[in-house]
Short mmCIF file of C-alpha atoms and ligand atoms in Angstrom, two decimals:
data_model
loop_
_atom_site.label_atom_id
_atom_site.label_comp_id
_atom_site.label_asym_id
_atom_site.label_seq_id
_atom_site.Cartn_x
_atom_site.Cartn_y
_atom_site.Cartn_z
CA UNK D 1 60.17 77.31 108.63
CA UNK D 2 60.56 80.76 108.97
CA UNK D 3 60.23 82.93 106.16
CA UNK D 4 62.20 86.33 106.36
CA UNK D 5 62.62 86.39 102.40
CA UNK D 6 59.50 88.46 101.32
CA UNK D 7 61.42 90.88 98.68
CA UNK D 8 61.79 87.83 96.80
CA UNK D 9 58.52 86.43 96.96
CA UNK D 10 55.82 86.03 99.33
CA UNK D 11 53.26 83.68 100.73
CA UNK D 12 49.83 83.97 98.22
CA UNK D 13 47.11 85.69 100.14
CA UNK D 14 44.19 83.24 101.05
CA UNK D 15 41.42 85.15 99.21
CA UNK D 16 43.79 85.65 96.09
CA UNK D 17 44.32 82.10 95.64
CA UNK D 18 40.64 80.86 96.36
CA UNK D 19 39.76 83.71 93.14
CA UNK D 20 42.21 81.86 91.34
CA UNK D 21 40.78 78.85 92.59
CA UNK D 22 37.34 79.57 91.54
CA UNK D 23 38.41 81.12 87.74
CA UNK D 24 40.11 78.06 87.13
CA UNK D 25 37.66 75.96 87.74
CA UNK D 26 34.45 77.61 86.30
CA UNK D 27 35.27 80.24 84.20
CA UNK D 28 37.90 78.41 81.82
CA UNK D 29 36.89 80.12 78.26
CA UNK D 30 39.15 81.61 75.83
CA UNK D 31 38.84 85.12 76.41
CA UNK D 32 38.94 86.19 72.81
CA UNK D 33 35.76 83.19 72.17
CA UNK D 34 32.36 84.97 71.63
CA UNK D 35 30.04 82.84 73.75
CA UNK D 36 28.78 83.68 76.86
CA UNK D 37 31.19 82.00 78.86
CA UNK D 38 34.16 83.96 76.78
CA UNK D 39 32.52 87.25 76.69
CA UNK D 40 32.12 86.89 80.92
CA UNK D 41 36.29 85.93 81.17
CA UNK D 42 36.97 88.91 78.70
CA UNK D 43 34.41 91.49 80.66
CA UNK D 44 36.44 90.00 84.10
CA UNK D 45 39.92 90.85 82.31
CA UNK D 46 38.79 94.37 82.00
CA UNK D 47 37.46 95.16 85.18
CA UNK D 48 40.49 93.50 86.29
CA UNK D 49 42.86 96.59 84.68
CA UNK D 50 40.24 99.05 85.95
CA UNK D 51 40.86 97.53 89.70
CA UNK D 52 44.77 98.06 88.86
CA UNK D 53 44.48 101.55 87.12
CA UNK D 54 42.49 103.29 90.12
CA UNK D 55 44.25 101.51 92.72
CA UNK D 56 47.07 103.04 91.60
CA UNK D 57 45.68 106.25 90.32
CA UNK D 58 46.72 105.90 87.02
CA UNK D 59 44.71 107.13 83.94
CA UNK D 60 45.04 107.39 80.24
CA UNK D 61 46.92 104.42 80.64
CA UNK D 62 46.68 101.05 78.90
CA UNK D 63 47.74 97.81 81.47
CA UNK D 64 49.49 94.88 79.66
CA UNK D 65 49.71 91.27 81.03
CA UNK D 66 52.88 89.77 80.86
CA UNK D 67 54.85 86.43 83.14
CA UNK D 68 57.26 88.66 84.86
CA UNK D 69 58.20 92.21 85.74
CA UNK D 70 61.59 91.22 84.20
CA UNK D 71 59.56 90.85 81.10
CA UNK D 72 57.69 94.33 81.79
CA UNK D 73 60.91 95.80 81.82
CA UNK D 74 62.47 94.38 78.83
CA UNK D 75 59.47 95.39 76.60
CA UNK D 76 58.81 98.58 78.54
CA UNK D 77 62.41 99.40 77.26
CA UNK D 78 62.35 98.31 73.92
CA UNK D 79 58.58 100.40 73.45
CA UNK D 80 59.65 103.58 75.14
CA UNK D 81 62.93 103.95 72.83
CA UNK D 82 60.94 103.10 70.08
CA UNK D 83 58.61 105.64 70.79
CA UNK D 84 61.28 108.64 71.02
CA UNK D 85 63.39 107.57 68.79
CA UNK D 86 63.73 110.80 67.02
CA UNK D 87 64.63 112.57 70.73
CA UNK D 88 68.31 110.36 70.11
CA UNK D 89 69.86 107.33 71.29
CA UNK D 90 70.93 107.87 74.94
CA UNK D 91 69.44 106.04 78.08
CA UNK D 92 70.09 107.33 81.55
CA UNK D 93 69.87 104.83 84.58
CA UNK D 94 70.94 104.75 88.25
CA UNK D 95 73.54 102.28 89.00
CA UNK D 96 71.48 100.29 91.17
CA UNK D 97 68.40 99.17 89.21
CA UNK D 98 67.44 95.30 88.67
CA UNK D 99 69.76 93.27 86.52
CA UNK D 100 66.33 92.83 84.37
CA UNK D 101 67.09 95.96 83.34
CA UNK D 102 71.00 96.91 83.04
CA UNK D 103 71.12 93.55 81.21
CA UNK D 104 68.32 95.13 79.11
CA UNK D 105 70.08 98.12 78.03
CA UNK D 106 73.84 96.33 77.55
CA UNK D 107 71.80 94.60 74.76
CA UNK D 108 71.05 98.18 74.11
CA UNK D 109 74.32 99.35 74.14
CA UNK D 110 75.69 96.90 71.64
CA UNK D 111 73.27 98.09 68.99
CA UNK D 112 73.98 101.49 69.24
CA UNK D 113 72.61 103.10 72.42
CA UNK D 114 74.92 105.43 74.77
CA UNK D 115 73.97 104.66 78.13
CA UNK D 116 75.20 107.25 81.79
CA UNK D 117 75.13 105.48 84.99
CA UNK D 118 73.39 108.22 88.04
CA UNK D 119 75.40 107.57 91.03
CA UNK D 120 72.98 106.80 94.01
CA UNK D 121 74.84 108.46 97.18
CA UNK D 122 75.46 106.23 100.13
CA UNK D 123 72.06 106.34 101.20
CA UNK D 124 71.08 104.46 97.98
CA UNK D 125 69.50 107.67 96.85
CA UNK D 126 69.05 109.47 93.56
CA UNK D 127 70.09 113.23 93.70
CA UNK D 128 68.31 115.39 91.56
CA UNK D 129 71.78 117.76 90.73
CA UNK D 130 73.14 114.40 89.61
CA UNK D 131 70.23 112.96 87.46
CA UNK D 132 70.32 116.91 85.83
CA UNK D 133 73.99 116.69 84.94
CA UNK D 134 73.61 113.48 83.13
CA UNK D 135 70.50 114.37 81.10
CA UNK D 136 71.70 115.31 76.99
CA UNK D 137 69.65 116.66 74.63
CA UNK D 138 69.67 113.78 73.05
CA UNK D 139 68.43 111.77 76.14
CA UNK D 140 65.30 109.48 75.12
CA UNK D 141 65.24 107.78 78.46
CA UNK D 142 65.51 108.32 82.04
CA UNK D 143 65.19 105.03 84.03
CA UNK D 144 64.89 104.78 87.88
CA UNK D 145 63.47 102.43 90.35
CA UNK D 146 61.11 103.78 93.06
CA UNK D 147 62.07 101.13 95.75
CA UNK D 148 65.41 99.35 95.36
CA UNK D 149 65.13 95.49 96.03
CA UNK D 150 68.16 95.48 98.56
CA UNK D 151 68.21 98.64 100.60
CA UNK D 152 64.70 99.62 100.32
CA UNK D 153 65.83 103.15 99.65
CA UNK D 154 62.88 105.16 97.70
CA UNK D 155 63.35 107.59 95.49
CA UNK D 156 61.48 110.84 94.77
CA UNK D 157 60.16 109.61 91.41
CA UNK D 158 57.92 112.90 91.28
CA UNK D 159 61.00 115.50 90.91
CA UNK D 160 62.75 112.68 88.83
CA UNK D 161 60.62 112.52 86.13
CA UNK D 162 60.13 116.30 86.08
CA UNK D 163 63.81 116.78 84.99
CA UNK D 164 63.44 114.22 82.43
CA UNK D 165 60.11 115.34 80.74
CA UNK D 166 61.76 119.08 81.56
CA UNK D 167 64.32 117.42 78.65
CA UNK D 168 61.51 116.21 76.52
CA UNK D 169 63.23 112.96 77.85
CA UNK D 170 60.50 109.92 78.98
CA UNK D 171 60.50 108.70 82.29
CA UNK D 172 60.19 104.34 83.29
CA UNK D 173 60.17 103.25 86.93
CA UNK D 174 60.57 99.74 88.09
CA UNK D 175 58.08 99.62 90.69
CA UNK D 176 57.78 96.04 91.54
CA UNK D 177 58.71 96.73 95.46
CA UNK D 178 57.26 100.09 96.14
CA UNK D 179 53.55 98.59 95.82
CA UNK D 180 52.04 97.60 99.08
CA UNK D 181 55.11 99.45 100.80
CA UNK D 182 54.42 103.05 100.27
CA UNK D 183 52.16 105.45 99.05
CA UNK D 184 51.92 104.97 95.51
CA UNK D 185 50.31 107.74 93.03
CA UNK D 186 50.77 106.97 89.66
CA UNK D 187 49.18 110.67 88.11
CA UNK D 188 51.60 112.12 90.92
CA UNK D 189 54.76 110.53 89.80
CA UNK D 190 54.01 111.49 86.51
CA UNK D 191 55.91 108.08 85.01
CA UNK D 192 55.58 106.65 81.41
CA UNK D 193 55.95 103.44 82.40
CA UNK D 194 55.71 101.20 85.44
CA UNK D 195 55.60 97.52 86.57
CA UNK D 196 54.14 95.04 89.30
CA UNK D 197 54.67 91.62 89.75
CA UNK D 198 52.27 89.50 91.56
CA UNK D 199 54.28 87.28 93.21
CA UNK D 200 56.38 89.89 95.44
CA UNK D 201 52.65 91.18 96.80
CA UNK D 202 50.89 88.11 98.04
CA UNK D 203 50.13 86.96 94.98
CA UNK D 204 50.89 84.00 92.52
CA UNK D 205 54.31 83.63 90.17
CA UNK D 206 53.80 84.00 86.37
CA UNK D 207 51.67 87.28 86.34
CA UNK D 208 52.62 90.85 86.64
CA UNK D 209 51.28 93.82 84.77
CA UNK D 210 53.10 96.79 82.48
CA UNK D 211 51.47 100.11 82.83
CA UNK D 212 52.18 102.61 80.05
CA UNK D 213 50.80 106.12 79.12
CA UNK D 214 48.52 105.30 76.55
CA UNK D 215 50.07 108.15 74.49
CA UNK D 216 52.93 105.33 73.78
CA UNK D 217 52.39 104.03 70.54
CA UNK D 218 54.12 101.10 69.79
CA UNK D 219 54.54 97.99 66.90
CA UNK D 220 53.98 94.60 68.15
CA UNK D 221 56.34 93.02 70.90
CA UNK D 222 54.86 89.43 70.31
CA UNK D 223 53.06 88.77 67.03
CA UNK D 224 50.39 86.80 66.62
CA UNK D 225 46.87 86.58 67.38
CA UNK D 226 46.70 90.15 68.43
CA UNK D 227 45.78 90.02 71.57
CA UNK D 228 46.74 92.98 74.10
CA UNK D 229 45.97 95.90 71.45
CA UNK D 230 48.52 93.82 69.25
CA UNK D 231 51.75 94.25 71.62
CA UNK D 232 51.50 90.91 73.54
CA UNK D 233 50.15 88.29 71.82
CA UNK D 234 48.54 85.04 73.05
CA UNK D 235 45.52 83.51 75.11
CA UNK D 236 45.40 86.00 78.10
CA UNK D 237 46.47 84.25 81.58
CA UNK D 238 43.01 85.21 82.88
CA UNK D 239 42.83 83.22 86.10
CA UNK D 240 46.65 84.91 86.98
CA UNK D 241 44.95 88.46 86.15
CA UNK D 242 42.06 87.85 88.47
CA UNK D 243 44.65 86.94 90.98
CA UNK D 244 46.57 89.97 89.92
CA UNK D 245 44.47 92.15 90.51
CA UNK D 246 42.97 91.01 93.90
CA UNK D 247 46.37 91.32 95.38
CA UNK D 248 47.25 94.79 93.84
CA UNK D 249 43.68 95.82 95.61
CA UNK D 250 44.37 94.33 99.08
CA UNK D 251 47.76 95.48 99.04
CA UNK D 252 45.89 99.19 98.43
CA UNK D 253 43.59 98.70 100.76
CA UNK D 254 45.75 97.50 103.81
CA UNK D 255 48.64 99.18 103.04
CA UNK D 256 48.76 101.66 106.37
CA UNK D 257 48.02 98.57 108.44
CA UNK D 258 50.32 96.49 106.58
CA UNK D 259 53.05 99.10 107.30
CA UNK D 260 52.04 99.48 110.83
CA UNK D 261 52.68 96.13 111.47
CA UNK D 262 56.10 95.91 109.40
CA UNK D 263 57.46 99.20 111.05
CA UNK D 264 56.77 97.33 114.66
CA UNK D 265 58.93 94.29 113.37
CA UNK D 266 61.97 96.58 112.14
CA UNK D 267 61.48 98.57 115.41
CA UNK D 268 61.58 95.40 117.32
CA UNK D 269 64.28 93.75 115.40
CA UNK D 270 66.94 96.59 115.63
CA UNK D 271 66.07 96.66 119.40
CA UNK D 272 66.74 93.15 119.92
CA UNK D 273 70.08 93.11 117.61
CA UNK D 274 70.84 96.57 119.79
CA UNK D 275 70.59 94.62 123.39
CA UNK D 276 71.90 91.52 121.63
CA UNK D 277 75.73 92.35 121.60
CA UNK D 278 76.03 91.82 118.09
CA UNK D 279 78.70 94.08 116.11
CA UNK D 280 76.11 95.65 113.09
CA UNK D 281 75.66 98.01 110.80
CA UNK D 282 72.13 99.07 108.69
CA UNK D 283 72.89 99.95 105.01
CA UNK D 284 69.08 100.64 104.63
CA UNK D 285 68.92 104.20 105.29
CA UNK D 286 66.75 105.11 108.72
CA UNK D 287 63.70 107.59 106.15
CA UNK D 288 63.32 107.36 102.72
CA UNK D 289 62.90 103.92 102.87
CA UNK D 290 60.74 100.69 103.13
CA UNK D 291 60.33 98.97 106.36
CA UNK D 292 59.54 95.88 104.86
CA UNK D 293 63.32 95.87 103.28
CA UNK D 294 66.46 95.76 105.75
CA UNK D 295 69.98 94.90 104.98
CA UNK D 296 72.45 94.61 107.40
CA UNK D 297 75.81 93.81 107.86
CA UNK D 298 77.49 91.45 110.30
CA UNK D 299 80.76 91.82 110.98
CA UNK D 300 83.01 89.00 110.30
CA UNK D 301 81.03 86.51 108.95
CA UNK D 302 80.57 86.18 105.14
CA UNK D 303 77.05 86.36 103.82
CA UNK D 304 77.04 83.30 101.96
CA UNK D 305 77.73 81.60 105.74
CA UNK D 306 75.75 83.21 107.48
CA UNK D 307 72.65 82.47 105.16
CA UNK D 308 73.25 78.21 105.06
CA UNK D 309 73.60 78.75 108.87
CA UNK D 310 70.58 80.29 108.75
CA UNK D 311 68.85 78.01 106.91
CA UNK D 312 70.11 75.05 108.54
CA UNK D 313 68.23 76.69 111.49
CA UNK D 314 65.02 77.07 109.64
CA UNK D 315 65.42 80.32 108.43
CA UNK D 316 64.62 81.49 105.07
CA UNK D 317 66.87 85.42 104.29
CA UNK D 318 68.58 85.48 100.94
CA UNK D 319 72.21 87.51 100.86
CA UNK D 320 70.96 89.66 98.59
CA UNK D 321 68.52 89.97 95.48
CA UNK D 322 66.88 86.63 94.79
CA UNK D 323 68.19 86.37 91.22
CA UNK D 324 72.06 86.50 92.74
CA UNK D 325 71.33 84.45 96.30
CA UNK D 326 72.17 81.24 94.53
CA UNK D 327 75.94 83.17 93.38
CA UNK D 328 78.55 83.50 95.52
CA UNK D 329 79.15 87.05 93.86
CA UNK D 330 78.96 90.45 96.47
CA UNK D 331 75.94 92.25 95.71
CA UNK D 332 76.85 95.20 92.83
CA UNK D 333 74.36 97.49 94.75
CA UNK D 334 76.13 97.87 97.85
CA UNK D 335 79.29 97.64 96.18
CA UNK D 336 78.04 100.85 94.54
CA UNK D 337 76.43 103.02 97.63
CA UNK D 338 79.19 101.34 100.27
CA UNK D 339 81.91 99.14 99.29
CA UNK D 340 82.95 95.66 98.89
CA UNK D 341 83.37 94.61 102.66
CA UNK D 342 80.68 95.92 103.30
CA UNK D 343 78.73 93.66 100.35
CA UNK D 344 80.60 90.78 101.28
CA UNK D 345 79.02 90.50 104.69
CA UNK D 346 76.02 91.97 104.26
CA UNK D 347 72.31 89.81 103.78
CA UNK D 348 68.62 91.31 103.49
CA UNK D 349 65.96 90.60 105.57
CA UNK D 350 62.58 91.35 104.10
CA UNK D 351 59.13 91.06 105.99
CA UNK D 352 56.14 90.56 105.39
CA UNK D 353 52.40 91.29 107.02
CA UNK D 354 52.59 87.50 107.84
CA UNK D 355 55.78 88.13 110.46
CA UNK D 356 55.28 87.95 114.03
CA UNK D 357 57.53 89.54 116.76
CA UNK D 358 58.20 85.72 117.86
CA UNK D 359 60.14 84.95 114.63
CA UNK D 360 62.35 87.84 115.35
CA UNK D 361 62.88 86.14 118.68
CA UNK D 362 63.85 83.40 117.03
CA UNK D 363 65.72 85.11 114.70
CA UNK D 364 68.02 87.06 116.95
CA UNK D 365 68.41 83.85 119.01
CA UNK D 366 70.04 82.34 116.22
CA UNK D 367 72.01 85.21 115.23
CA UNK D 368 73.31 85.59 118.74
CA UNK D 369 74.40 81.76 118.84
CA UNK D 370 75.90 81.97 114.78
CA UNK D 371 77.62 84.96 115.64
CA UNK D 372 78.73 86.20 118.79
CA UNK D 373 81.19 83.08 119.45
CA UNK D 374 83.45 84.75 115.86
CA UNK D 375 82.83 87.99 116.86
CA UNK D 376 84.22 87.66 120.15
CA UNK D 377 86.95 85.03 119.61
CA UNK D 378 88.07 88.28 117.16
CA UNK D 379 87.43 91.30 118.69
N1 PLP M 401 62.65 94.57 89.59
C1 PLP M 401 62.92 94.51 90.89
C2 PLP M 401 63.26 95.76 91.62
C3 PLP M 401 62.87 93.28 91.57
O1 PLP M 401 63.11 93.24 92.88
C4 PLP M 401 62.55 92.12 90.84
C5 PLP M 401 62.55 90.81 91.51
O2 PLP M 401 63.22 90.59 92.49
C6 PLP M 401 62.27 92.25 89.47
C7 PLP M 401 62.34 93.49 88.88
C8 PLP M 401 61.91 91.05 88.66
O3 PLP M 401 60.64 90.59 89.03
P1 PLP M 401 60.06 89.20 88.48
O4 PLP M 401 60.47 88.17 89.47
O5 PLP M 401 58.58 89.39 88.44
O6 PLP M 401 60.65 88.98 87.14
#
């Protein structure tokens, strides 16, 4: 099987799982228990958010533990309107953020919340004019991903989030696919909130951590035992943090080899597809963007066909984000920086530092054999 589907999820990292491994089987304690054993798992937990906070160069900040990044986002939201709630009740987002949060803020919407859409241009890229023009004085929240999950497009978070704070307006960045892809400074970007998700950097599903300013105050998301500084509730997922935050440190430290080897692979890839004969187009813009990320359309074949093809050859690529791959709906992203043709036929190869230039071979092999016969029966 070959796995080209690494914006979705990825292959756990050897070392992360045998941590894991290890924490499950020896150091199984209750975090919040007072014995010896507890007090080790709850000492482990902290150093854990000290690996993430200066691997990302983020301090005053307070990390939170939660099963998802769409979960980060949904109580990232909630907290940060909460918090400047006397600033007003209107949200500004770009129009091609993760459904875990536009479905977030139509809840939003239908208690009371005005929310403006920022047009990314065609590049799938944030302009700063356009962000200003949509910012009211009454604008609590700017929201705007730093990588986007289908054209790897990133944004200039750093000027972003000066025109918000400029506004007295806070400033929340989905970050789950910039991490391990680019340079990543939290104190630079000067966000209020961010998120990573294990699972989409080598490590395992069901953990991912919320980073917020630790100037946030906030009333409990989950009540109960208190856990979290009383936001998030319940037994800690220790042997998932451990894991967490072994992957967030080896994506940190290999990230210019990691991206070394990924650039070679898009290189190679677009090389191959440019002496293969097959009619293409990239939507993921050529800078300003991840190289792990690529999304490409193929003329005259539908996505959805071109996928099962795909996989009946072995090969795992998803038409899209992972959470609409199973629809047969056109991505809304590329609907919104291209146009429907173009989202119709378009999938999204994502790599990993696990590719090799001989799945690309493969790749383009079968590619060449799905495709060229329909391409040139019409053209
Ligand atoms: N945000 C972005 C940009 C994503 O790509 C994804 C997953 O694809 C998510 C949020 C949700 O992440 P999780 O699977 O951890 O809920």
């Amino acid at each position: 099987m070959i796995y080209f589907d690494n914006a979705a999820s990825t292959k756990v990292d050897k070392s992360v799982s045998n941590e894991i491994i290890n924490y499950l089987e020896n150091f199984y304690a209750n975090p919040s228990s007072t014995h010896a054993m507890g007090r080790k798992v709850r000492n482990d937990i902290n150093c854990a958010k000290q690996k993430i906070l200066d691997s990302i160069n983020a301090k005053n900040c307070n990390v939170f533990f939660t099963q998802s990044a769409t979960e980060c986002n949904n109580i990232a939201i909630c907290k940060l309107l909460d918090y400047n709630i006397n600033k007003g009740k209107h949200i500004v987002c770009s129009n091609i953020e993760h459904s875990s949060i536009t479905e977030t803020l139509e809840h939003y919407k239908m208690i009371g919340y005005d929310i403006s859409y920022v047009e990314a241009n065609n590049l799938g890229i944030i302009e700063s004019e356009k962000l200003k023009s949509s910012i009211r004085e009454d604008t609590s929240l700017v929201i705007i991903m730093h990588v986007n999950n289908e054209v790897g497009s990133i944004q200039d978070i750093k000027t972003l989030s000066r025109i918000a704070h400029d506004n007295g307006s806070l400033f929340y960045s989905d970050t789950v696919q910039s991490i391990g892809h680019c340079n990543f400074d939290f104190a630079d970007m000067n966000v209020d909130g961010m998120c990573i998700s294990a699972h989409k950097i080598h490590g395992p599903k069901g953990i991912a951590a919320l980073i917020l300013k630790n100037k946030i105050t906030y009333s409990p998301y989950i009540y109960g035992g208190g856990q979290q500084n009383n936001l998030i509730s319940g037994t800690e997922n220790s042997h998932g943090i451990i894991g967490l935050a072994k992957a967030v440190s080896l994506a940190k430290e290999n990230l210019e080899k990691n991206i070394a080897h990924i650039f070679k692979l898009k290189e190679y890839l677009i090389d191959c597809l440019n002496k293969s004969g097959i009619h293409y187009k990239l939507n993921t813009p050529s800078y300003n963007s991840v190289a792990n990320i690529i999304s490409i359309r193929f003329y005259d074949i539908s996505n959805s066909i071109l996928v099962n093809r795909l996989d009946m050859m072995g090969i795992c690529i998803s038409a899209g984000s992972a959470c609409s791959s199973g629809s047969v709906l056109p991505s809304q992203v590329i609907i919104n920086i291209d146009d429907l043709s173009t989202a119709k036929e378009t999938i999204r190869i994502s790599f990993s530092k696990y590719n090799t230039h001989e799945e690309i071979d493969y790749l383009v092999d079968a590619l060449k054999k799905i495709i060229l016969p329909i391409q040139n029966m019409k053209r």
